[in-house]
Coordinates of C-alpha atoms (C1' of nucleotides) in Angstrom, one line a residue:
Chain A
X1 CA 44.0 184.6 132.0
X2 CA 42.1 187.5 132.3
X3 CA 44.2 190.6 133.4
X4 CA 43.2 194.2 133.4
X5 CA 43.9 194.1 128.9
X6 CA 41.5 191.0 129.1
X7 CA 38.8 192.7 131.4
X8 CA 39.1 195.6 129.4
X9 CA 38.4 194.2 126.2
X10 CA 35.6 191.9 127.3
X11 CA 33.8 195.2 128.6
X12 CA 34.2 196.6 125.6
X13 CA 32.9 193.5 123.6
X14 CA 30.0 193.6 125.9
X15 CA 29.4 197.2 125.3
X16 CA 27.4 196.9 121.3
X17 CA 25.5 194.0 123.2
X18 CA 24.0 195.0 126.7
X19 CA 23.3 198.7 127.4
X20 CA 19.0 198.6 127.0
X21 CA 18.8 195.3 126.5
X22 CA 16.3 193.9 129.8
X23 CA 17.2 190.8 131.2
X24 CA 14.5 188.4 130.8
X25 CA 15.8 185.1 133.2
X26 CA 18.4 183.9 134.6
X27 CA 19.9 180.4 134.3
X28 CA 22.9 179.2 136.9
X29 CA 24.8 175.8 137.3
X30 CA 24.0 175.7 140.9
X31 CA 27.8 175.1 141.5
X32 CA 29.9 177.3 143.5
X33 CA 32.3 179.4 142.3
X34 CA 34.6 181.5 144.3
X35 CA 31.5 182.0 146.5
X36 CA 27.8 180.7 145.9
X37 CA 26.0 182.6 142.5
X38 CA 23.5 184.6 144.3
X39 CA 20.4 183.2 142.4
X40 CA 17.9 184.6 144.5
X41 CA 19.3 188.5 144.5
X42 CA 19.5 187.8 140.9
X43 CA 16.1 187.4 140.4
X44 CA 15.3 190.4 142.8
X45 CA 17.6 192.8 141.3
X46 CA 18.7 192.0 138.1
X47 CA 15.6 189.7 136.3
X48 CA 13.1 192.4 134.5
X49 CA 15.9 195.5 134.5
X50 CA 17.4 197.0 132.1
X51 CA 21.2 196.9 131.2
X52 CA 22.7 200.7 131.6
X53 CA 26.2 200.1 130.9
X54 CA 29.2 198.3 131.7
X55 CA 32.3 199.7 133.9
X56 CA 35.4 198.1 134.6
X57 CA 37.3 198.2 138.4
X58 CA 40.7 196.3 138.9
X59 CA 39.4 193.2 136.7
X60 CA 36.0 192.9 137.8
X61 CA 33.2 194.1 135.6
X62 CA 30.1 196.1 136.6
X63 CA 27.3 195.8 134.7
X64 CA 24.9 198.6 135.9
X65 CA 20.8 198.0 136.0
X66 CA 18.4 200.5 135.5
X67 CA 17.4 200.0 139.6
X68 CA 20.8 200.7 140.1
X69 CA 21.6 197.4 141.0
X70 CA 25.4 196.1 139.9
X71 CA 25.9 192.7 138.8
X72 CA 29.8 192.2 139.4
X73 CA 31.7 189.8 137.6
X74 CA 35.1 188.1 137.8
X75 CA 36.5 185.7 135.5
X76 CA 39.0 184.5 137.6
X77 CA 42.0 182.4 135.8
X78 CA 39.4 180.9 133.1
X79 CA 36.3 182.9 132.8
X80 CA 35.0 183.9 129.8
X81 CA 32.0 185.5 128.5
X82 CA 30.0 185.2 125.3
X83 CA 26.9 186.6 123.7
X84 CA 25.1 183.4 122.4
X85 CA 21.4 182.9 120.8
X86 CA 19.9 181.8 123.6
X87 CA 18.8 178.1 121.8
X88 CA 22.7 177.4 121.8
X89 CA 23.4 174.6 124.2
X90 CA 25.1 175.1 127.5
X91 CA 28.8 173.9 127.8
X92 CA 30.0 171.6 130.3
X93 CA 31.8 174.7 132.2
X94 CA 28.7 177.0 131.8
X95 CA 27.6 178.5 135.4
X96 CA 25.5 181.3 134.8
X97 CA 23.2 182.7 131.6
X98 CA 21.4 186.1 131.4
X99 CA 18.7 186.0 128.9
X100 CA 18.3 189.2 127.0
X101 CA 14.7 190.3 125.8
X102 CA 16.6 189.7 121.8
X103 CA 16.5 186.0 122.8
X104 CA 20.6 186.2 123.1
X105 CA 22.2 185.1 126.1
X106 CA 25.4 186.3 127.7
X107 CA 26.8 182.8 129.4
X108 CA 30.2 183.0 131.9
X109 CA 31.9 180.1 131.2
X110 CA 34.4 179.2 134.1
X111 CA 36.2 176.0 133.9
X112 CA 38.8 176.4 137.5
X113 CA 35.8 178.1 139.1
X114 CA 38.0 180.7 140.5
X115 CA 35.4 183.5 138.8
X116 CA 32.5 185.4 141.1
X117 CA 29.6 187.3 140.3
X118 CA 28.1 189.8 143.1
X119 CA 25.1 191.4 143.1
X120 CA 24.8 194.7 144.8
X121 CA 21.3 195.2 145.0
X122 CA 20.1 199.2 143.9
X123 CA 19.3 200.2 147.4
X124 CA 22.8 199.6 148.9
X125 CA 24.9 199.5 145.3
X126 CA 26.3 203.0 146.1
X127 CA 28.1 202.2 149.7
X128 CA 28.7 198.6 148.5
X129 CA 30.5 199.7 145.7
X130 CA 32.4 202.4 147.3
X131 CA 33.4 199.6 150.0
X132 CA 34.4 197.7 147.5
X133 CA 36.4 200.2 145.4
X134 CA 38.1 201.2 148.6
X135 CA 39.9 198.0 148.7
X136 CA 41.2 197.5 145.4
X137 CA 44.3 199.3 144.4
X138 CA 45.1 202.5 142.0
X139 CA 44.2 202.0 138.3
X140 CA 47.1 201.6 136.0
X141 CA 45.5 203.7 133.3
X142 CA 44.3 206.0 135.8
X143 CA 45.2 209.6 136.6
X144 CA 46.7 208.5 140.2
X145 CA 49.3 205.9 138.7
X146 CA 51.5 208.8 139.3
X147 CA 55.1 208.3 140.3
X148 CA 54.6 210.5 144.0
X149 CA 51.8 207.9 144.8
X150 CA 53.6 205.0 143.9
X151 CA 56.9 206.3 145.4
X152 CA 55.0 207.1 148.7
X153 CA 53.3 203.2 148.4
X154 CA 56.4 201.8 148.1
X155 CA 58.6 203.4 150.6
X156 CA 59.8 201.3 152.9
X157 CA 58.4 198.5 151.6
X158 CA 60.8 195.3 150.9
X159 CA 58.5 193.0 149.1
X160 CA 60.0 192.5 145.5
X161 CA 58.9 195.0 142.9
X162 CA 57.3 192.4 141.2
X163 CA 54.7 191.2 144.0
X164 CA 53.9 194.6 144.9
X165 CA 53.3 195.4 141.4
X166 CA 50.5 192.4 141.6
X167 CA 49.5 193.4 145.1
X168 CA 45.6 194.4 143.5
X169 CA 45.6 196.1 147.2
X170 CA 48.2 198.4 146.0
X171 CA 47.9 198.3 142.3
X172 CA 44.8 197.0 140.3
X173 CA 44.7 194.7 137.4
X174 CA 48.4 193.6 137.2
X175 CA 48.9 190.3 136.8
X176 CA 51.7 187.9 136.2
X177 CA 52.4 188.6 132.6
X178 CA 52.1 192.1 132.8
X179 CA 54.2 192.4 135.7
X180 CA 57.0 190.5 133.8
X181 CA 56.8 192.2 131.0
X182 CA 57.1 195.7 132.4
X183 CA 59.9 195.2 134.6
X184 CA 61.8 193.8 131.5
X185 CA 60.8 196.3 129.4
X186 CA 61.8 198.9 132.4
X187 CA 65.2 196.9 132.7
X188 CA 64.5 196.5 136.7
X189 CA 65.0 193.0 138.0
X190 CA 61.7 191.1 139.6
X191 CA 63.3 190.3 143.2
X192 CA 64.1 194.8 143.4
X193 CA 62.6 195.7 146.4
X194 CA 59.8 198.0 145.7
X195 CA 61.1 200.2 148.4
X196 CA 64.7 200.7 146.7
X197 CA 62.9 201.9 143.8
X198 CA 64.2 205.3 142.5
X199 CA 62.1 208.1 141.5
X200 CA 63.2 207.3 137.9
X201 CA 62.7 203.7 138.2
X202 CA 59.5 204.3 138.8
X203 CA 58.4 206.7 135.9
X204 CA 60.1 204.1 134.1
X205 CA 57.4 201.6 135.3
X206 CA 54.6 203.6 134.9
X207 CA 55.2 204.3 131.4
X208 CA 56.1 201.0 130.6
X209 CA 53.0 199.5 132.3
X210 CA 51.1 201.9 130.5
X211 CA 51.7 201.6 127.1
X212 CA 51.8 197.7 127.7
X213 CA 48.4 197.5 129.2
X214 CA 47.4 199.6 126.1
X215 CA 49.1 198.0 123.5
X216 CA 47.6 194.9 124.7
X217 CA 43.9 196.1 124.5
X218 CA 44.3 197.5 121.0
X219 CA 45.2 194.2 119.9
X220 CA 42.5 192.3 121.8
X221 CA 40.0 194.8 120.8
X222 CA 39.1 193.3 117.2
X223 CA 36.2 191.4 118.7
X224 CA 35.1 188.6 116.4
X225 CA 31.2 188.8 115.4
X226 CA 29.1 187.7 118.7
X227 CA 32.0 186.2 121.1
X228 CA 34.0 187.6 123.4
X229 CA 37.2 186.9 123.7
X230 CA 38.5 186.6 127.5
X231 CA 41.0 184.1 126.1
X232 CA 43.9 183.7 123.9
X233 CA 41.7 184.0 121.2
X234 CA 41.6 187.8 119.6
X235 CA 44.5 187.8 122.2
X236 CA 47.2 188.7 119.9
X237 CA 49.5 189.9 122.6
X238 CA 51.0 187.1 123.4
X239 CA 52.6 187.5 120.0
X240 CA 54.1 190.9 121.5
X241 CA 55.5 188.7 124.9
X242 CA 59.3 189.5 125.3
X243 CA 60.1 187.5 128.7
X244 CA 56.7 185.2 129.9
X245 CA 56.9 182.1 129.5
X246 CA 60.3 182.4 127.4
X247 CA 63.0 180.5 129.6
X248 CA 66.1 179.9 128.0
X249 CA 64.9 181.8 124.8
X250 CA 67.1 184.6 123.3
X251 CA 66.4 187.9 125.5
X252 CA 65.1 189.8 122.0
X253 CA 66.9 192.8 123.1
X254 CA 70.5 191.0 123.8
X255 CA 69.8 187.6 123.4
X256 CA 71.3 186.5 126.7
X257 CA 68.6 183.5 127.5
X258 CA 66.1 184.3 129.8
X259 CA 66.0 183.2 133.1
X260 CA 63.0 182.2 135.1
X261 CA 63.0 182.2 139.0
X262 CA 59.8 181.6 141.1
X263 CA 58.5 184.8 143.3
X264 CA 55.2 184.9 145.5
X265 CA 54.8 181.1 144.2
X266 CA 54.5 182.9 140.6
X267 CA 56.4 182.0 138.0
X268 CA 58.8 184.7 137.0
X269 CA 60.7 185.3 134.1
X270 CA 63.5 188.0 133.3
X271 CA 66.9 188.7 131.6
X272 CA 70.0 188.4 133.7
X273 CA 71.6 190.9 131.4
X274 CA 69.1 193.8 130.7
X275 CA 67.4 193.2 134.2
X276 CA 70.6 193.5 136.5
X277 CA 69.8 192.5 139.9
X278 CA 72.2 195.5 141.8
X279 CA 70.1 198.2 139.2
X280 CA 72.3 200.7 139.0
X281 CA 72.7 200.3 135.7
X282 CA 71.1 201.8 131.8
X283 CA 67.2 201.6 131.4
X284 CA 65.9 201.9 128.1
X285 CA 62.0 203.0 126.6
Chain B
dC1 C1' 50.5 195.2 159.3
dG2 C1' 53.9 192.1 157.0
dG3 C1' 55.0 188.4 154.6
dC4 C1' 54.4 183.5 153.5
dG5 C1' 52.1 179.1 152.7
dC6 C1' 47.7 177.3 150.8
dA7 C1' 43.3 176.4 149.0
dC8 C1' 39.8 177.2 145.7
dC9 C1' 39.4 174.1 141.1
dT10 C1' 39.7 171.7 135.8
dG11 C1' 42.3 171.0 132.1
dA12 C1' 46.5 170.7 129.6
dG13 C1' 51.0 169.1 128.5
dT14 C1' 55.0 165.7 129.8
dG15 C1' 57.5 161.6 131.2
dC16 C1' 56.9 156.9 132.0
Chain C
dT1 C1' 46.1 153.6 126.5
dG2 C1' 47.0 154.7 131.4
dC3 C1' 48.3 156.8 135.4
dA4 C1' 51.3 160.2 137.9
dC5 C1' 53.0 164.1 138.0
dT6 C1' 53.4 169.4 137.1
dC7 C1' 52.0 173.6 135.5
dA8 C1' 48.3 177.8 134.8
dG9 C1' 46.8 184.6 132.9
dG10 C1' 43.4 185.0 140.6
dT11 C1' 42.2 185.9 144.8
dG12 C1' 41.6 185.6 149.7
dC13 C1' 42.3 183.8 154.1
dG14 C1' 44.9 182.2 158.5
dC15 C1' 49.4 182.2 160.8
dC16 C1' 53.5 183.2 162.5

DNA sequence: CGGCGCACCTGAGTGC
DNA sequence: TGCACTCAGGTGCGCC
């Protein structure tokens, strides 16, 4: 389930545990995630190095080490991180464990194995990160998420606005839930061609997306002891969802039954009344 | 390049 | 209880 907020909550959950800790050992499952776990690089670049800090770019966590190497983690659909005592029995879908110098372990659990583990070696990390970051879209919570940038990015694009928002090459971190929710709040039909979105509408999308992401980060921010959840656990945000997964339920704003369709092979939820197709209509907050 | 379909996986839920 | 089928919060590749 990790979209930007869940990854950010995970990052914040790691911050009390990882910086200044030295990695003493690693274990990996031998199973392939999105790509093979680079165990040799982990041994060379991560073991016996100390964590400096944990950053996030798009839906990736960047664990920066004392030798400039970066351990890059992507949680895919089902990835979760936890910090547990090293003696805790491993679970079936654990795929990576880093044993720390306080005898705790950072563990990556991922049943569907759509996650990814990469290592940028200290020697090339700066270049590796630049190449990586150049491929990722603008950060919705960053300073470049502006009307002028998005309006020009979307110019002449026929792709539905919902798919545009979810395209990580253009905008980072917005997944299916938040694309649906943001467009509902903005009163914009998800199938509207991106190039048809007016500056005014972009302003709404920007404000609503930011607010929803930030609220969600806040709701998930209550970290439970030593478990860093990236799933529904502390994710109290699902209680605030307006349309996602709510097919046929009354729209919270106007009571019209929520509709469901498909865009880019992804379930798409919207209110047919609040998000009219020929969106020349009143908007809201 | 744009747009689409598909592939990568496992597990939960549903209906028979 | 079992089986077949659908669906899931992500991403990248190959093809027209």
